[in-house]
Amino acid sequence: MTDQPEDPGERISEAEHAVMEALWEASPLTATEVSDRVSEARGWSLATVKTLLSRLVAKRAVATEPDGRRFLYSPTIERTDYVDSESRRLVDRLFGGRAAPLVAHLVEAEALNEDDIAEIERLIREFRK
Amino acid sequence: MTDQPEDPGERISEAEHAVMEALWEASPLTATEVSDRVSEARGWSLATVKTLLSRLVAKRAVATEPDGRRFLYSPTIERTDYVDSESRRLVDRLFGGRAAPLVAHLVEAEALNEDDIAEIERLIREFRK
DNA sequence: GCGTTACGACTACACTCGTAATCTGAATTG
DNA sequence: CAATTCAGATTACGAGTGTAGTCGTAACGC
């Protein structure tokens, strides 16, 4: 079959990820709108954001839809999937692929407070159901 | 005070990290020993490992100690600290700095199986004590 | 209609990374 | 002592990244 849909695409860099976050928060957006939303925090020029958008389009992580003389940009991948793959990478790299040691580490590093732990217990109970 | 000790140093790249793992497992090691331990899995030449070692020394993540005509290499940072900072980076970037959502994500993505969850509960109980 | 904008496309450029090869000097071997 | 060898230092080099600037063209304001 003539492919055309899907396409995992290469990895998304950190700067590109910031752009993705803007698009996951709201889309479609124009380049200027994306810029308005990310330049603020990152101190980027519009040109920089445009470059990042093109690279994301090249990586097929973002799709464009023409809107008159300009483009509307939308993510083609779900944030959940991205988060999942990034989390997995970390777990693979640092914890031998096992997620439990990561949680153990977070507990030991006191990255989790009482509320977090209570929340986790709740999630586990929920999951068990 | 004339500094000179410590120095967090720049970020460690992924290839460099593989070298760090070898040194965390055993140190001090010579360049050849490190190479023997990592080249296997990565398919790197000794030259590559030497380059990575120099870069790690430049970043002050690894220290050298002369041993005759050669050097013995040892990590200057603890694996725990590295794991901690990498985990934090992920949590900051993807979960707004809160670790609980990461665990929630792992549970939902079914990255955790029953054993993992049991283990986490054990850790939590342990932590509570 | 014509100058001014607004946009995407193309170009730029220094720096990091992955992956080595080569150079240089010292040590070891005959 | 000369030849070989081994180790670190230096150099290489293409791909990817961060961070823009410039070009060309189509639309919009007057």
PDB file of N, CA and C in Angstrom, chain A residues 13-14 17 21 79-80 82-84 86-91 93-95 98-100 102-121 123-124 127-128, chain B residues 13-14 17 21 79-80 82-84 86-91 93-95 98-100 102-121 123-124 127-128:
ATOM      1  N   SER A  13      13.971  17.389  19.330  1.00  0.00           N
ATOM      2  CA  SER A  13      14.953  17.997  20.233  1.00  0.00           C
ATOM      3  C   SER A  13      14.246  18.775  21.337  1.00  0.00           C
ATOM      4  N   GLU A  14      15.030  19.264  22.262  1.00  0.00           N
ATOM      5  CA  GLU A  14      14.423  19.938  23.404  1.00  0.00           C
ATOM      6  C   GLU A  14      13.728  21.236  23.001  1.00  0.00           C
ATOM      7  N   HIS A  17      10.646  20.441  21.301  1.00  0.00           N
ATOM      8  CA  HIS A  17       9.647  19.986  22.255  1.00  0.00           C
ATOM      9  C   HIS A  17       8.838  21.147  22.843  1.00  0.00           C
ATOM     10  N   GLU A  21       4.811  21.479  22.835  1.00  0.00           N
ATOM     11  CA  GLU A  21       3.958  21.732  24.002  1.00  0.00           C
ATOM     12  C   GLU A  21       2.920  22.805  23.693  1.00  0.00           C
ATOM     13  N   ARG A  79       0.637  13.793  22.699  1.00  0.00           N
ATOM     14  CA  ARG A  79       1.530  14.093  23.805  1.00  0.00           C
ATOM     15  C   ARG A  79       1.762  12.848  24.645  1.00  0.00           C
ATOM     16  N   THR A  80       0.711  12.108  24.857  1.00  0.00           N
ATOM     17  CA  THR A  80       0.834  10.888  25.664  1.00  0.00           C
ATOM     18  C   THR A  80       1.890   9.951  25.083  1.00  0.00           C
ATOM     19  N   TYR A  82       4.390  10.758  23.156  1.00  0.00           N
ATOM     20  CA  TYR A  82       5.707  11.354  23.324  1.00  0.00           C
ATOM     21  C   TYR A  82       6.209  11.154  24.750  1.00  0.00           C
ATOM     22  N   VAL A  83       5.357  11.487  25.694  1.00  0.00           N
ATOM     23  CA  VAL A  83       5.711  11.345  27.102  1.00  0.00           C
ATOM     24  C   VAL A  83       6.084   9.901  27.392  1.00  0.00           C
ATOM     25  N   ASP A  84       5.314   9.024  26.816  1.00  0.00           N
ATOM     26  CA  ASP A  84       5.573   7.615  27.029  1.00  0.00           C
ATOM     27  C   ASP A  84       6.940   7.214  26.498  1.00  0.00           C
ATOM     28  N   GLU A  86       9.534   9.108  25.864  1.00  0.00           N
ATOM     29  CA  GLU A  86      10.616   9.749  26.602  1.00  0.00           C
ATOM     30  C   GLU A  86      10.812   9.094  27.972  1.00  0.00           C
ATOM     31  N   SER A  87       9.712   8.757  28.604  1.00  0.00           N
ATOM     32  CA  SER A  87       9.812   8.111  29.916  1.00  0.00           C
ATOM     33  C   SER A  87      10.501   6.772  29.765  1.00  0.00           C
ATOM     34  N   ARG A  88      10.104   6.056  28.736  1.00  0.00           N
ATOM     35  CA  ARG A  88      10.710   4.758  28.502  1.00  0.00           C
ATOM     36  C   ARG A  88      12.204   4.876  28.244  1.00  0.00           C
ATOM     37  N   ARG A  89      12.579   5.872  27.474  1.00  0.00           N
ATOM     38  CA  ARG A  89      14.003   6.069  27.212  1.00  0.00           C
ATOM     39  C   ARG A  89      14.777   6.229  28.510  1.00  0.00           C
ATOM     40  N   LEU A  90      14.224   7.064  29.378  1.00  0.00           N
ATOM     41  CA  LEU A  90      14.904   7.287  30.654  1.00  0.00           C
ATOM     42  C   LEU A  90      14.989   6.001  31.453  1.00  0.00           C
ATOM     43  N   VAL A  91      13.885   5.317  31.536  1.00  0.00           N
ATOM     44  CA  VAL A  91      13.845   4.079  32.308  1.00  0.00           C
ATOM     45  C   VAL A  91      14.816   3.061  31.721  1.00  0.00           C
ATOM     46  N   ARG A  93      17.501   3.699  29.900  1.00  0.00           N
ATOM     47  CA  ARG A  93      18.875   4.144  30.036  1.00  0.00           C
ATOM     48  C   ARG A  93      19.386   4.045  31.469  1.00  0.00           C
ATOM     49  N   LEU A  94      18.547   4.403  32.413  1.00  0.00           N
ATOM     50  CA  LEU A  94      19.030   4.524  33.787  1.00  0.00           C
ATOM     51  C   LEU A  94      18.587   3.434  34.734  1.00  0.00           C
ATOM     52  N   PHE A  95      17.540   2.744  34.396  1.00  0.00           N
ATOM     53  CA  PHE A  95      17.024   1.768  35.345  1.00  0.00           C
ATOM     54  C   PHE A  95      16.866   0.394  34.722  1.00  0.00           C
ATOM     55  N   ARG A  98      13.422  -1.189  33.925  1.00  0.00           N
ATOM     56  CA  ARG A  98      12.402  -1.449  34.935  1.00  0.00           C
ATOM     57  C   ARG A  98      11.945  -0.125  35.539  1.00  0.00           C
ATOM     58  N   ALA A  99      10.652   0.095  35.560  1.00  0.00           N
ATOM     59  CA  ALA A  99      10.138   1.365  36.056  1.00  0.00           C
ATOM     60  C   ALA A  99      10.135   1.433  37.582  1.00  0.00           C
ATOM     61  N   ALA A 100       9.969   0.297  38.218  1.00  0.00           N
ATOM     62  CA  ALA A 100       9.907   0.320  39.677  1.00  0.00           C
ATOM     63  C   ALA A 100      11.137   0.978  40.307  1.00  0.00           C
ATOM     64  N   LEU A 102      12.837   3.293  39.208  1.00  0.00           N
ATOM     65  CA  LEU A 102      12.707   4.746  39.052  1.00  0.00           C
ATOM     66  C   LEU A 102      11.865   5.301  40.189  1.00  0.00           C
ATOM     67  N   VAL A 103      10.763   4.648  40.437  1.00  0.00           N
ATOM     68  CA  VAL A 103       9.909   5.112  41.539  1.00  0.00           C
ATOM     69  C   VAL A 103      10.675   5.011  42.848  1.00  0.00           C
ATOM     70  N   ALA A 104      11.401   3.920  43.011  1.00  0.00           N
ATOM     71  CA  ALA A 104      12.193   3.761  44.228  1.00  0.00           C
ATOM     72  C   ALA A 104      13.151   4.933  44.365  1.00  0.00           C
ATOM     73  N   HIS A 105      13.767   5.267  43.264  1.00  0.00           N
ATOM     74  CA  HIS A 105      14.711   6.374  43.296  1.00  0.00           C
ATOM     75  C   HIS A 105      14.026   7.674  43.691  1.00  0.00           C
ATOM     76  N   LEU A 106      12.864   7.891  43.109  1.00  0.00           N
ATOM     77  CA  LEU A 106      12.145   9.136  43.411  1.00  0.00           C
ATOM     78  C   LEU A 106      11.796   9.193  44.889  1.00  0.00           C
ATOM     79  N   VAL A 107      11.380   8.057  45.413  1.00  0.00           N
ATOM     80  CA  VAL A 107      11.051   8.032  46.839  1.00  0.00           C
ATOM     81  C   VAL A 107      12.300   8.334  47.658  1.00  0.00           C
ATOM     82  N   GLU A 108      13.372   7.662  47.327  1.00  0.00           N
ATOM     83  CA  GLU A 108      14.600   7.847  48.099  1.00  0.00           C
ATOM     84  C   GLU A 108      15.186   9.241  47.949  1.00  0.00           C
ATOM     85  N   ALA A 109      15.049   9.793  46.757  1.00  0.00           N
ATOM     86  CA  ALA A 109      15.589  11.128  46.531  1.00  0.00           C
ATOM     87  C   ALA A 109      14.658  12.167  47.120  1.00  0.00           C
ATOM     88  N   GLU A 110      13.607  11.679  47.736  1.00  0.00           N
ATOM     89  CA  GLU A 110      12.611  12.565  48.325  1.00  0.00           C
ATOM     90  C   GLU A 110      12.055  13.536  47.308  1.00  0.00           C
ATOM     91  N   ALA A 111      11.927  13.014  46.092  1.00  0.00           N
ATOM     92  CA  ALA A 111      11.323  13.824  45.044  1.00  0.00           C
ATOM     93  C   ALA A 111       9.808  13.748  45.214  1.00  0.00           C
ATOM     94  N   LEU A 112       9.381  12.848  46.070  1.00  0.00           N
ATOM     95  CA  LEU A 112       7.952  12.674  46.296  1.00  0.00           C
ATOM     96  C   LEU A 112       7.632  13.075  47.741  1.00  0.00           C
ATOM     97  N   ASN A 113       6.637  13.885  47.898  1.00  0.00           N
ATOM     98  CA  ASN A 113       6.245  14.249  49.257  1.00  0.00           C
ATOM     99  C   ASN A 113       5.042  13.411  49.664  1.00  0.00           C
ATOM    100  N   GLU A 114       4.560  13.663  50.846  1.00  0.00           N
ATOM    101  CA  GLU A 114       3.432  12.875  51.346  1.00  0.00           C
ATOM    102  C   GLU A 114       2.242  12.892  50.398  1.00  0.00           C
ATOM    103  N   ASP A 115       1.939  14.067  49.877  1.00  0.00           N
ATOM    104  CA  ASP A 115       0.788  14.179  48.984  1.00  0.00           C
ATOM    105  C   ASP A 115       0.996  13.341  47.732  1.00  0.00           C
ATOM    106  N   ASP A 116       2.214  13.404  47.207  1.00  0.00           N
ATOM    107  CA  ASP A 116       2.503  12.629  46.007  1.00  0.00           C
ATOM    108  C   ASP A 116       2.301  11.152  46.295  1.00  0.00           C
ATOM    109  N   ILE A 117       2.805  10.746  47.430  1.00  0.00           N
ATOM    110  CA  ILE A 117       2.705   9.325  47.761  1.00  0.00           C
ATOM    111  C   ILE A 117       1.255   8.907  47.939  1.00  0.00           C
ATOM    112  N   ALA A 118       0.503   9.761  48.582  1.00  0.00           N
ATOM    113  CA  ALA A 118      -0.915   9.445  48.753  1.00  0.00           C
ATOM    114  C   ALA A 118      -1.567   9.313  47.382  1.00  0.00           C
ATOM    115  N   GLU A 119      -1.180  10.223  46.496  1.00  0.00           N
ATOM    116  CA  GLU A 119      -1.727  10.216  45.146  1.00  0.00           C
ATOM    117  C   GLU A 119      -1.356   8.924  44.418  1.00  0.00           C
ATOM    118  N   ILE A 120      -0.143   8.511  44.604  1.00  0.00           N
ATOM    119  CA  ILE A 120       0.295   7.275  43.954  1.00  0.00           C
ATOM    120  C   ILE A 120      -0.479   6.081  44.497  1.00  0.00           C
ATOM    121  N   GLU A 121      -0.683   6.066  45.792  1.00  0.00           N
ATOM    122  CA  GLU A 121      -1.454   4.956  46.366  1.00  0.00           C
ATOM    123  C   GLU A 121      -2.859   4.936  45.772  1.00  0.00           C
ATOM    124  N   LEU A 123      -3.709   6.033  42.853  1.00  0.00           N
ATOM    125  CA  LEU A 123      -3.612   5.555  41.474  1.00  0.00           C
ATOM    126  C   LEU A 123      -3.501   4.051  41.427  1.00  0.00           C
ATOM    127  N   ILE A 124      -2.734   3.520  42.358  1.00  0.00           N
ATOM    128  CA  ILE A 124      -2.548   2.073  42.363  1.00  0.00           C
ATOM    129  C   ILE A 124      -3.858   1.381  42.686  1.00  0.00           C
ATOM    130  N   PHE A 127      -5.980   1.513  39.728  1.00  0.00           N
ATOM    131  CA  PHE A 127      -5.499   0.604  38.696  1.00  0.00           C
ATOM    132  C   PHE A 127      -5.901  -0.841  38.995  1.00  0.00           C
ATOM    133  N   ARG A 128      -5.859  -1.197  40.270  1.00  0.00           N
ATOM    134  CA  ARG A 128      -6.168  -2.565  40.691  1.00  0.00           C
ATOM    135  C   ARG A 128      -7.616  -2.932  40.418  1.00  0.00           C
TER     136      ARG A 128
ATOM    137  N   SER B  13      26.615  13.521  27.568  1.00  0.00           N
ATOM    138  CA  SER B  13      25.840  13.024  26.427  1.00  0.00           C
ATOM    139  C   SER B  13      25.549  11.539  26.611  1.00  0.00           C
ATOM    140  N   GLU B  14      24.763  11.017  25.704  1.00  0.00           N
ATOM    141  CA  GLU B  14      24.356   9.634  25.866  1.00  0.00           C
ATOM    142  C   GLU B  14      25.532   8.665  25.716  1.00  0.00           C
ATOM    143  N   HIS B  17      27.582   8.847  28.696  1.00  0.00           N
ATOM    144  CA  HIS B  17      26.913   8.170  29.800  1.00  0.00           C
ATOM    145  C   HIS B  17      27.256   6.685  29.842  1.00  0.00           C
ATOM    146  N   GLU B  21      28.773   4.679  33.018  1.00  0.00           N
ATOM    147  CA  GLU B  21      28.228   3.455  33.614  1.00  0.00           C
ATOM    148  C   GLU B  21      29.334   2.447  33.880  1.00  0.00           C
ATOM    149  N   ARG B  79      26.683   8.172  40.710  1.00  0.00           N
ATOM    150  CA  ARG B  79      25.612   7.723  39.827  1.00  0.00           C
ATOM    151  C   ARG B  79      24.258   8.173  40.355  1.00  0.00           C
ATOM    152  N   THR B  80      24.096   8.081  41.645  1.00  0.00           N
ATOM    153  CA  THR B  80      22.830   8.507  42.240  1.00  0.00           C
ATOM    154  C   THR B  80      22.508   9.957  41.886  1.00  0.00           C
ATOM    155  N   TYR B  82      23.615  11.652  39.335  1.00  0.00           N
ATOM    156  CA  TYR B  82      23.328  11.751  37.913  1.00  0.00           C
ATOM    157  C   TYR B  82      21.903  11.288  37.639  1.00  0.00           C
ATOM    158  N   VAL B  83      21.574  10.125  38.158  1.00  0.00           N
ATOM    159  CA  VAL B  83      20.239   9.580  37.960  1.00  0.00           C
ATOM    160  C   VAL B  83      19.204  10.571  38.476  1.00  0.00           C
ATOM    161  N   ASP B  84      19.523  11.158  39.600  1.00  0.00           N
ATOM    162  CA  ASP B  84      18.602  12.113  40.180  1.00  0.00           C
ATOM    163  C   ASP B  84      18.396  13.312  39.275  1.00  0.00           C
ATOM    164  N   GLU B  86      18.948  13.568  36.044  1.00  0.00           N
ATOM    165  CA  GLU B  86      18.279  13.196  34.793  1.00  0.00           C
ATOM    166  C   GLU B  86      16.794  12.957  35.020  1.00  0.00           C
ATOM    167  N   SER B  87      16.480  12.319  36.123  1.00  0.00           N
ATOM    168  CA  SER B  87      15.070  12.072  36.426  1.00  0.00           C
ATOM    169  C   SER B  87      14.345  13.396  36.616  1.00  0.00           C
ATOM    170  N   ARG B  88      14.997  14.274  37.333  1.00  0.00           N
ATOM    171  CA  ARG B  88      14.390  15.580  37.560  1.00  0.00           C
ATOM    172  C   ARG B  88      14.167  16.335  36.265  1.00  0.00           C
ATOM    173  N   ARG B  89      15.138  16.253  35.384  1.00  0.00           N
ATOM    174  CA  ARG B  89      14.975  16.927  34.094  1.00  0.00           C
ATOM    175  C   ARG B  89      13.722  16.436  33.385  1.00  0.00           C
ATOM    176  N   LEU B  90      13.580  15.118  33.378  1.00  0.00           N
ATOM    177  CA  LEU B  90      12.410  14.555  32.703  1.00  0.00           C
ATOM    178  C   LEU B  90      11.124  15.025  33.372  1.00  0.00           C
ATOM    179  N   VAL B  91      11.116  14.930  34.676  1.00  0.00           N
ATOM    180  CA  VAL B  91       9.920  15.323  35.416  1.00  0.00           C
ATOM    181  C   VAL B  91       9.615  16.810  35.188  1.00  0.00           C
ATOM    182  N   ARG B  93      10.518  18.638  32.586  1.00  0.00           N
ATOM    183  CA  ARG B  93      10.170  18.903  31.200  1.00  0.00           C
ATOM    184  C   ARG B  93       8.779  18.387  30.849  1.00  0.00           C
ATOM    185  N   LEU B  94       8.448  17.207  31.366  1.00  0.00           N
ATOM    186  CA  LEU B  94       7.210  16.575  30.908  1.00  0.00           C
ATOM    187  C   LEU B  94       6.066  16.574  31.901  1.00  0.00           C
ATOM    188  N   PHE B  95       6.381  16.763  33.154  1.00  0.00           N
ATOM    189  CA  PHE B  95       5.307  16.661  34.146  1.00  0.00           C
ATOM    190  C   PHE B  95       5.232  17.870  35.049  1.00  0.00           C
ATOM    191  N   ARG B  98       6.295  17.791  38.779  1.00  0.00           N
ATOM    192  CA  ARG B  98       5.676  16.911  39.782  1.00  0.00           C
ATOM    193  C   ARG B  98       5.952  15.464  39.403  1.00  0.00           C
ATOM    194  N   ALA B  99       6.458  14.715  40.355  1.00  0.00           N
ATOM    195  CA  ALA B  99       6.806  13.331  40.051  1.00  0.00           C
ATOM    196  C   ALA B  99       5.589  12.413  40.040  1.00  0.00           C
ATOM    197  N   ALA B 100       4.576  12.745  40.841  1.00  0.00           N
ATOM    198  CA  ALA B 100       3.403  11.868  40.896  1.00  0.00           C
ATOM    199  C   ALA B 100       2.788  11.638  39.513  1.00  0.00           C
ATOM    200  N   LEU B 102       4.204  11.483  36.783  1.00  0.00           N
ATOM    201  CA  LEU B 102       5.043  10.524  36.065  1.00  0.00           C
ATOM    202  C   LEU B 102       4.644   9.106  36.455  1.00  0.00           C
ATOM    203  N   VAL B 103       4.510   8.897  37.733  1.00  0.00           N
ATOM    204  CA  VAL B 103       4.097   7.567  38.182  1.00  0.00           C
ATOM    205  C   VAL B 103       2.716   7.246  37.627  1.00  0.00           C
ATOM    206  N   ALA B 104       1.854   8.220  37.651  1.00  0.00           N
ATOM    207  CA  ALA B 104       0.512   8.004  37.098  1.00  0.00           C
ATOM    208  C   ALA B 104       0.624   7.586  35.647  1.00  0.00           C
ATOM    209  N   HIS B 105       1.492   8.281  34.936  1.00  0.00           N
ATOM    210  CA  HIS B 105       1.660   7.949  33.526  1.00  0.00           C
ATOM    211  C   HIS B 105       2.165   6.528  33.361  1.00  0.00           C
ATOM    212  N   LEU B 106       3.131   6.151  34.170  1.00  0.00           N
ATOM    213  CA  LEU B 106       3.692   4.800  34.065  1.00  0.00           C
ATOM    214  C   LEU B 106       2.621   3.760  34.335  1.00  0.00           C
ATOM    215  N   VAL B 107       1.805   4.045  35.333  1.00  0.00           N
ATOM    216  CA  VAL B 107       0.726   3.104  35.639  1.00  0.00           C
ATOM    217  C   VAL B 107      -0.212   3.015  34.443  1.00  0.00           C
ATOM    218  N   GLU B 108      -0.620   4.161  33.941  1.00  0.00           N
ATOM    219  CA  GLU B 108      -1.575   4.154  32.841  1.00  0.00           C
ATOM    220  C   GLU B 108      -1.005   3.559  31.564  1.00  0.00           C
ATOM    221  N   ALA B 109       0.281   3.811  31.352  1.00  0.00           N
ATOM    222  CA  ALA B 109       0.895   3.278  30.133  1.00  0.00           C
ATOM    223  C   ALA B 109       1.199   1.799  30.316  1.00  0.00           C
ATOM    224  N   GLU B 110       0.832   1.296  31.466  1.00  0.00           N
ATOM    225  CA  GLU B 110       1.083  -0.104  31.782  1.00  0.00           C
ATOM    226  C   GLU B 110       2.554  -0.446  31.673  1.00  0.00           C
ATOM    227  N   ALA B 111       3.350   0.551  32.064  1.00  0.00           N
ATOM    228  CA  ALA B 111       4.788   0.313  32.095  1.00  0.00           C
ATOM    229  C   ALA B 111       5.114  -0.436  33.376  1.00  0.00           C
ATOM    230  N   LEU B 112       4.145  -0.513  34.248  1.00  0.00           N
ATOM    231  CA  LEU B 112       4.341  -1.198  35.522  1.00  0.00           C
ATOM    232  C   LEU B 112       3.456  -2.433  35.554  1.00  0.00           C
ATOM    233  N   ASN B 113       4.047  -3.533  35.916  1.00  0.00           N
ATOM    234  CA  ASN B 113       3.233  -4.741  36.041  1.00  0.00           C
ATOM    235  C   ASN B 113       2.906  -4.968  37.522  1.00  0.00           C
ATOM    236  N   GLU B 114       2.221  -6.053  37.791  1.00  0.00           N
ATOM    237  CA  GLU B 114       1.817  -6.330  39.177  1.00  0.00           C
ATOM    238  C   GLU B 114       3.001  -6.347  40.132  1.00  0.00           C
ATOM    239  N   ASP B 115       4.070  -6.972  39.708  1.00  0.00           N
ATOM    240  CA  ASP B 115       5.243  -7.058  40.581  1.00  0.00           C
ATOM    241  C   ASP B 115       5.807  -5.681  40.878  1.00  0.00           C
ATOM    242  N   ASP B 116       5.866  -4.869  39.828  1.00  0.00           N
ATOM    243  CA  ASP B 116       6.387  -3.515  40.020  1.00  0.00           C
ATOM    244  C   ASP B 116       5.534  -2.775  41.037  1.00  0.00           C
ATOM    245  N   ILE B 117       4.242  -2.929  40.870  1.00  0.00           N
ATOM    246  CA  ILE B 117       3.345  -2.203  41.760  1.00  0.00           C
ATOM    247  C   ILE B 117       3.487  -2.699  43.188  1.00  0.00           C
ATOM    248  N   ALA B 118       3.606  -3.992  43.339  1.00  0.00           N
ATOM    249  CA  ALA B 118       3.801  -4.539  44.683  1.00  0.00           C
ATOM    250  C   ALA B 118       5.087  -3.963  45.277  1.00  0.00           C
ATOM    251  N   GLU B 119       6.092  -3.904  44.421  1.00  0.00           N
ATOM    252  CA  GLU B 119       7.384  -3.370  44.873  1.00  0.00           C
ATOM    253  C   GLU B 119       7.248  -1.909  45.302  1.00  0.00           C
ATOM    254  N   ILE B 120       6.500  -1.165  44.546  1.00  0.00           N
ATOM    255  CA  ILE B 120       6.315   0.242  44.884  1.00  0.00           C
ATOM    256  C   ILE B 120       5.571   0.378  46.214  1.00  0.00           C
ATOM    257  N   GLU B 121       4.582  -0.449  46.390  1.00  0.00           N
ATOM    258  CA  GLU B 121       3.855  -0.385  47.664  1.00  0.00           C
ATOM    259  C   GLU B 121       4.797  -0.696  48.820  1.00  0.00           C
ATOM    260  N   LEU B 123       7.963  -0.152  48.856  1.00  0.00           N
ATOM    261  CA  LEU B 123       8.836   1.004  49.042  1.00  0.00           C
ATOM    262  C   LEU B 123       8.147   2.104  49.819  1.00  0.00           C
ATOM    263  N   ILE B 124       6.888   2.271  49.499  1.00  0.00           N
ATOM    264  CA  ILE B 124       6.150   3.334  50.173  1.00  0.00           C
ATOM    265  C   ILE B 124       5.997   3.010  51.652  1.00  0.00           C
ATOM    266  N   PHE B 127       9.186   3.599  53.267  1.00  0.00           N
ATOM    267  CA  PHE B 127       9.441   5.039  53.388  1.00  0.00           C
ATOM    268  C   PHE B 127       8.674   5.646  54.561  1.00  0.00           C
ATOM    269  N   ARG B 128       7.475   5.205  54.747  1.00  0.00           N
ATOM    270  CA  ARG B 128       6.595   5.728  55.782  1.00  0.00           C
ATOM    271  C   ARG B 128       7.131   5.457  57.182  1.00  0.00           C
TER     272      ARG B 128
END
